[in-house]
Amino acid sequence: MDKKIVYLLDGTNLLYRAFFAIRMLNSPSGQPSNAVFGIASMLLKLIDDYKPDSVIVAFDKGRNTFRNQLYSEYKGTRQETPIGLSEQFEPAKELIRLLGIPILESDDYESDDIIGTLACMAPKHGWNARMVSGGKDMLPVITEDTEMLLVRKGMTDL
């Protein structure tokens, strides 16, 4: 019998990517919604195409993690979150929760740390893992039990 597969999504990366991949859209009340629309489209396509046994989405909770304690200049040159994107994190999380997908966040770790940890733990519990992100930070975690789906173009080409 094949192992079940857990899909581990980097919600921070995917929402950021969707913000720039989808033209600016607004809800009827004027709230920016292009990133929410993008991540919703990607999630629904992923679920329809891959029929995952389980999905978990990880988000960065804040800018300061254990890395900042080790090296104060960690991501020191990173620009502020674009206006319009920061307003979409909570609505995106609400949508993900409404789809019944758990969200994981930690004060001290980034989303890719959470995903890498879960991907390493999955085989020990009888699961394979598929990490989903537009970033390549998690490529070193790939094993025979852990795959990586990179978002290549737009939000739905994995």
CSV table of C-alpha atoms in Angstrom, one decimal:
chain,number,residue,atom,x,y,z
A,1,MET,CA,0.0,0.0,0.0
A,2,ASP,CA,1.3,3.4,-0.9
A,3,LYS,CA,2.1,5.9,1.8
A,4,LYS,CA,-0.3,8.8,2.3
A,5,ILE,CA,1.0,12.2,1.2
A,6,VAL,CA,0.9,15.4,3.1
A,7,TYR,CA,1.2,18.6,1.1
A,8,LEU,CA,3.1,21.3,3.0
A,9,LEU,CA,2.5,24.8,1.6
A,10,ASP,CA,4.6,27.9,2.3
A,11,GLY,CA,1.6,30.3,2.7
A,12,THR,CA,3.8,33.4,3.2
A,13,ASN,CA,5.7,32.7,0.0
A,14,LEU,CA,2.6,31.8,-2.0
A,15,LEU,CA,0.6,34.8,-0.9
A,16,TYR,CA,3.5,37.1,-1.7
A,17,ARG,CA,3.9,35.5,-5.1
A,18,ALA,CA,0.1,35.8,-5.8
A,19,PHE,CA,0.2,39.5,-4.9
A,20,PHE,CA,2.5,40.1,-7.8
A,21,ALA,CA,1.2,37.4,-10.2
A,22,ILE,CA,-2.4,38.5,-10.2
A,23,ARG,CA,-3.4,42.0,-11.3
A,24,MET,CA,-4.8,44.2,-8.5
A,25,LEU,CA,-8.3,43.2,-7.5
A,26,ASN,CA,-10.5,44.6,-4.7
A,27,SER,CA,-13.5,43.3,-2.9
A,28,PRO,CA,-16.8,45.3,-3.1
A,29,SER,CA,-15.7,47.2,0.1
A,30,GLY,CA,-12.4,48.2,-1.5
A,31,GLN,CA,-10.2,45.7,0.3
A,32,PRO,CA,-7.3,44.4,-1.8
A,33,SER,CA,-8.0,40.8,-2.7
A,34,ASN,CA,-5.7,39.7,-5.6
A,35,ALA,CA,-3.4,37.7,-3.4
A,36,VAL,CA,-6.3,36.0,-1.6
A,37,PHE,CA,-7.8,35.1,-5.0
A,38,GLY,CA,-4.4,33.8,-6.2
A,39,ILE,CA,-3.8,31.5,-3.2
A,40,ALA,CA,-7.4,30.3,-3.4
A,41,SER,CA,-7.0,29.4,-7.1
A,42,MET,CA,-3.8,27.6,-6.4
A,43,LEU,CA,-5.2,25.7,-3.4
A,44,LEU,CA,-8.3,24.6,-5.3
A,45,LYS,CA,-6.3,23.5,-8.4
A,46,LEU,CA,-3.8,21.6,-6.2
A,47,ILE,CA,-6.6,19.8,-4.4
A,48,ASP,CA,-8.4,19.0,-7.7
A,49,ASP,CA,-5.3,17.9,-9.5
A,50,TYR,CA,-3.4,16.0,-6.8
A,51,LYS,CA,-6.1,14.8,-4.4
A,52,PRO,CA,-3.9,15.2,-1.4
A,53,ASP,CA,-4.5,13.0,1.7
A,54,SER,CA,-3.7,16.0,3.9
A,55,VAL,CA,-2.7,19.7,3.4
A,56,ILE,CA,-1.0,22.0,5.9
A,57,VAL,CA,-0.2,25.7,5.3
A,58,ALA,CA,2.6,27.4,7.2
A,59,PHE,CA,3.0,31.2,7.6
A,60,ASP,CA,5.7,33.4,8.9
A,61,LYS,CA,4.3,34.9,12.1
A,62,GLY,CA,6.7,37.8,12.4
A,63,ARG,CA,9.9,39.2,11.1
A,64,ASN,CA,12.1,38.2,14.0
A,65,THR,CA,13.1,34.6,14.4
A,66,PHE,CA,15.9,32.7,16.0
A,67,ARG,CA,18.1,33.7,13.1
A,68,ASN,CA,17.8,37.4,14.1
A,69,GLN,CA,19.2,36.4,17.5
A,70,LEU,CA,22.1,34.6,15.9
A,71,TYR,CA,22.8,37.4,13.3
A,72,SER,CA,21.2,40.8,13.8
A,73,GLU,CA,21.5,41.7,10.1
A,74,TYR,CA,19.5,38.6,9.0
A,75,LYS,CA,17.2,39.9,6.2
A,76,GLY,CA,18.2,43.4,7.2
A,77,THR,CA,18.0,44.6,3.6
A,78,ARG,CA,14.5,43.1,3.0
A,79,GLN,CA,11.9,45.7,2.0
A,80,GLU,CA,8.8,46.2,4.0
A,81,THR,CA,5.7,44.2,3.0
A,82,PRO,CA,4.0,46.0,0.2
A,83,ILE,CA,0.9,48.0,1.1
A,84,GLY,CA,-2.1,46.0,-0.1
A,85,LEU,CA,-0.4,42.7,0.6
A,86,SER,CA,-0.2,43.0,4.4
A,87,GLU,CA,-4.0,43.6,4.4
A,88,GLN,CA,-4.6,40.2,2.7
A,89,PHE,CA,-2.9,37.8,5.2
A,90,GLU,CA,-5.8,37.5,7.6
A,91,PRO,CA,-8.5,37.1,4.9
A,92,ALA,CA,-6.3,34.5,3.2
A,93,LYS,CA,-5.9,32.6,6.5
A,94,GLU,CA,-9.6,32.8,7.1
A,95,LEU,CA,-10.3,31.3,3.7
A,96,ILE,CA,-7.8,28.5,4.3
A,97,ARG,CA,-9.4,27.7,7.6
A,98,LEU,CA,-12.8,27.7,6.0
A,99,LEU,CA,-11.5,25.1,3.5
A,100,GLY,CA,-10.7,23.0,6.6
A,101,ILE,CA,-6.9,23.3,6.1
A,102,PRO,CA,-4.8,23.7,9.3
A,103,ILE,CA,-2.4,26.7,9.5
A,104,LEU,CA,0.8,26.6,11.5
A,105,GLU,CA,2.8,29.6,12.6
A,106,SER,CA,5.6,30.1,15.2
A,107,ASP,CA,7.0,33.2,16.8
A,108,ASP,CA,10.6,32.0,16.4
A,109,TYR,CA,10.5,30.2,13.1
A,110,GLU,CA,9.8,31.0,9.5
A,111,SER,CA,7.3,29.1,7.4
A,112,ASP,CA,10.0,27.1,5.5
A,113,ASP,CA,11.5,26.0,8.9
A,114,ILE,CA,8.1,24.6,9.9
A,115,ILE,CA,7.6,22.9,6.5
A,116,GLY,CA,11.2,21.5,6.6
A,117,THR,CA,10.6,20.1,10.1
A,118,LEU,CA,7.3,18.5,9.1
A,119,ALA,CA,8.8,17.1,5.9
A,120,CYS,CA,11.5,15.4,7.9
A,121,MET,CA,9.0,14.1,10.5
A,122,ALA,CA,6.5,12.7,7.9
A,123,PRO,CA,8.3,9.5,6.9
A,124,LYS,CA,8.8,8.6,10.6
A,125,HIS,CA,5.0,8.5,10.9
A,126,GLY,CA,4.4,6.6,7.6
A,127,TRP,CA,3.8,9.6,5.4
A,128,ASN,CA,5.5,11.1,2.3
A,129,ALA,CA,5.7,14.9,2.0
A,130,ARG,CA,5.3,17.3,-0.9
A,131,MET,CA,6.5,20.8,-0.1
A,132,VAL,CA,4.9,23.5,-2.2
A,133,SER,CA,6.5,27.0,-2.6
A,134,GLY,CA,7.8,29.5,-5.1
A,135,GLY,CA,11.1,29.6,-3.2
A,136,LYS,CA,14.0,27.1,-3.4
A,137,ASP,CA,15.1,27.3,0.3
A,138,MET,CA,13.7,23.9,1.0
A,139,LEU,CA,15.4,22.0,-1.8
A,140,PRO,CA,18.0,20.5,0.6
A,141,VAL,CA,15.2,18.7,2.4
A,142,ILE,CA,14.3,16.6,-0.7
A,143,THR,CA,14.7,12.8,-0.1
A,144,GLU,CA,13.0,9.7,-1.6
A,145,ASP,CA,10.1,10.4,0.8
A,146,THR,CA,10.0,14.2,0.3
A,147,GLU,CA,9.3,16.0,-3.0
A,148,MET,CA,9.2,19.7,-3.9
A,149,LEU,CA,6.6,21.3,-6.1
A,150,LEU,CA,7.9,24.7,-7.3
A,151,VAL,CA,5.4,27.3,-8.4
A,152,ARG,CA,6.9,28.3,-11.8
A,153,LYS,CA,4.6,30.6,-13.5
A,154,GLY,CA,1.6,32.5,-12.2
A,155,MET,CA,0.0,30.6,-9.4
A,156,THR,CA,-1.1,27.3,-10.9
A,157,ASP,CA,1.9,25.9,-12.8
A,158,LEU,CA,3.7,23.5,-10.4
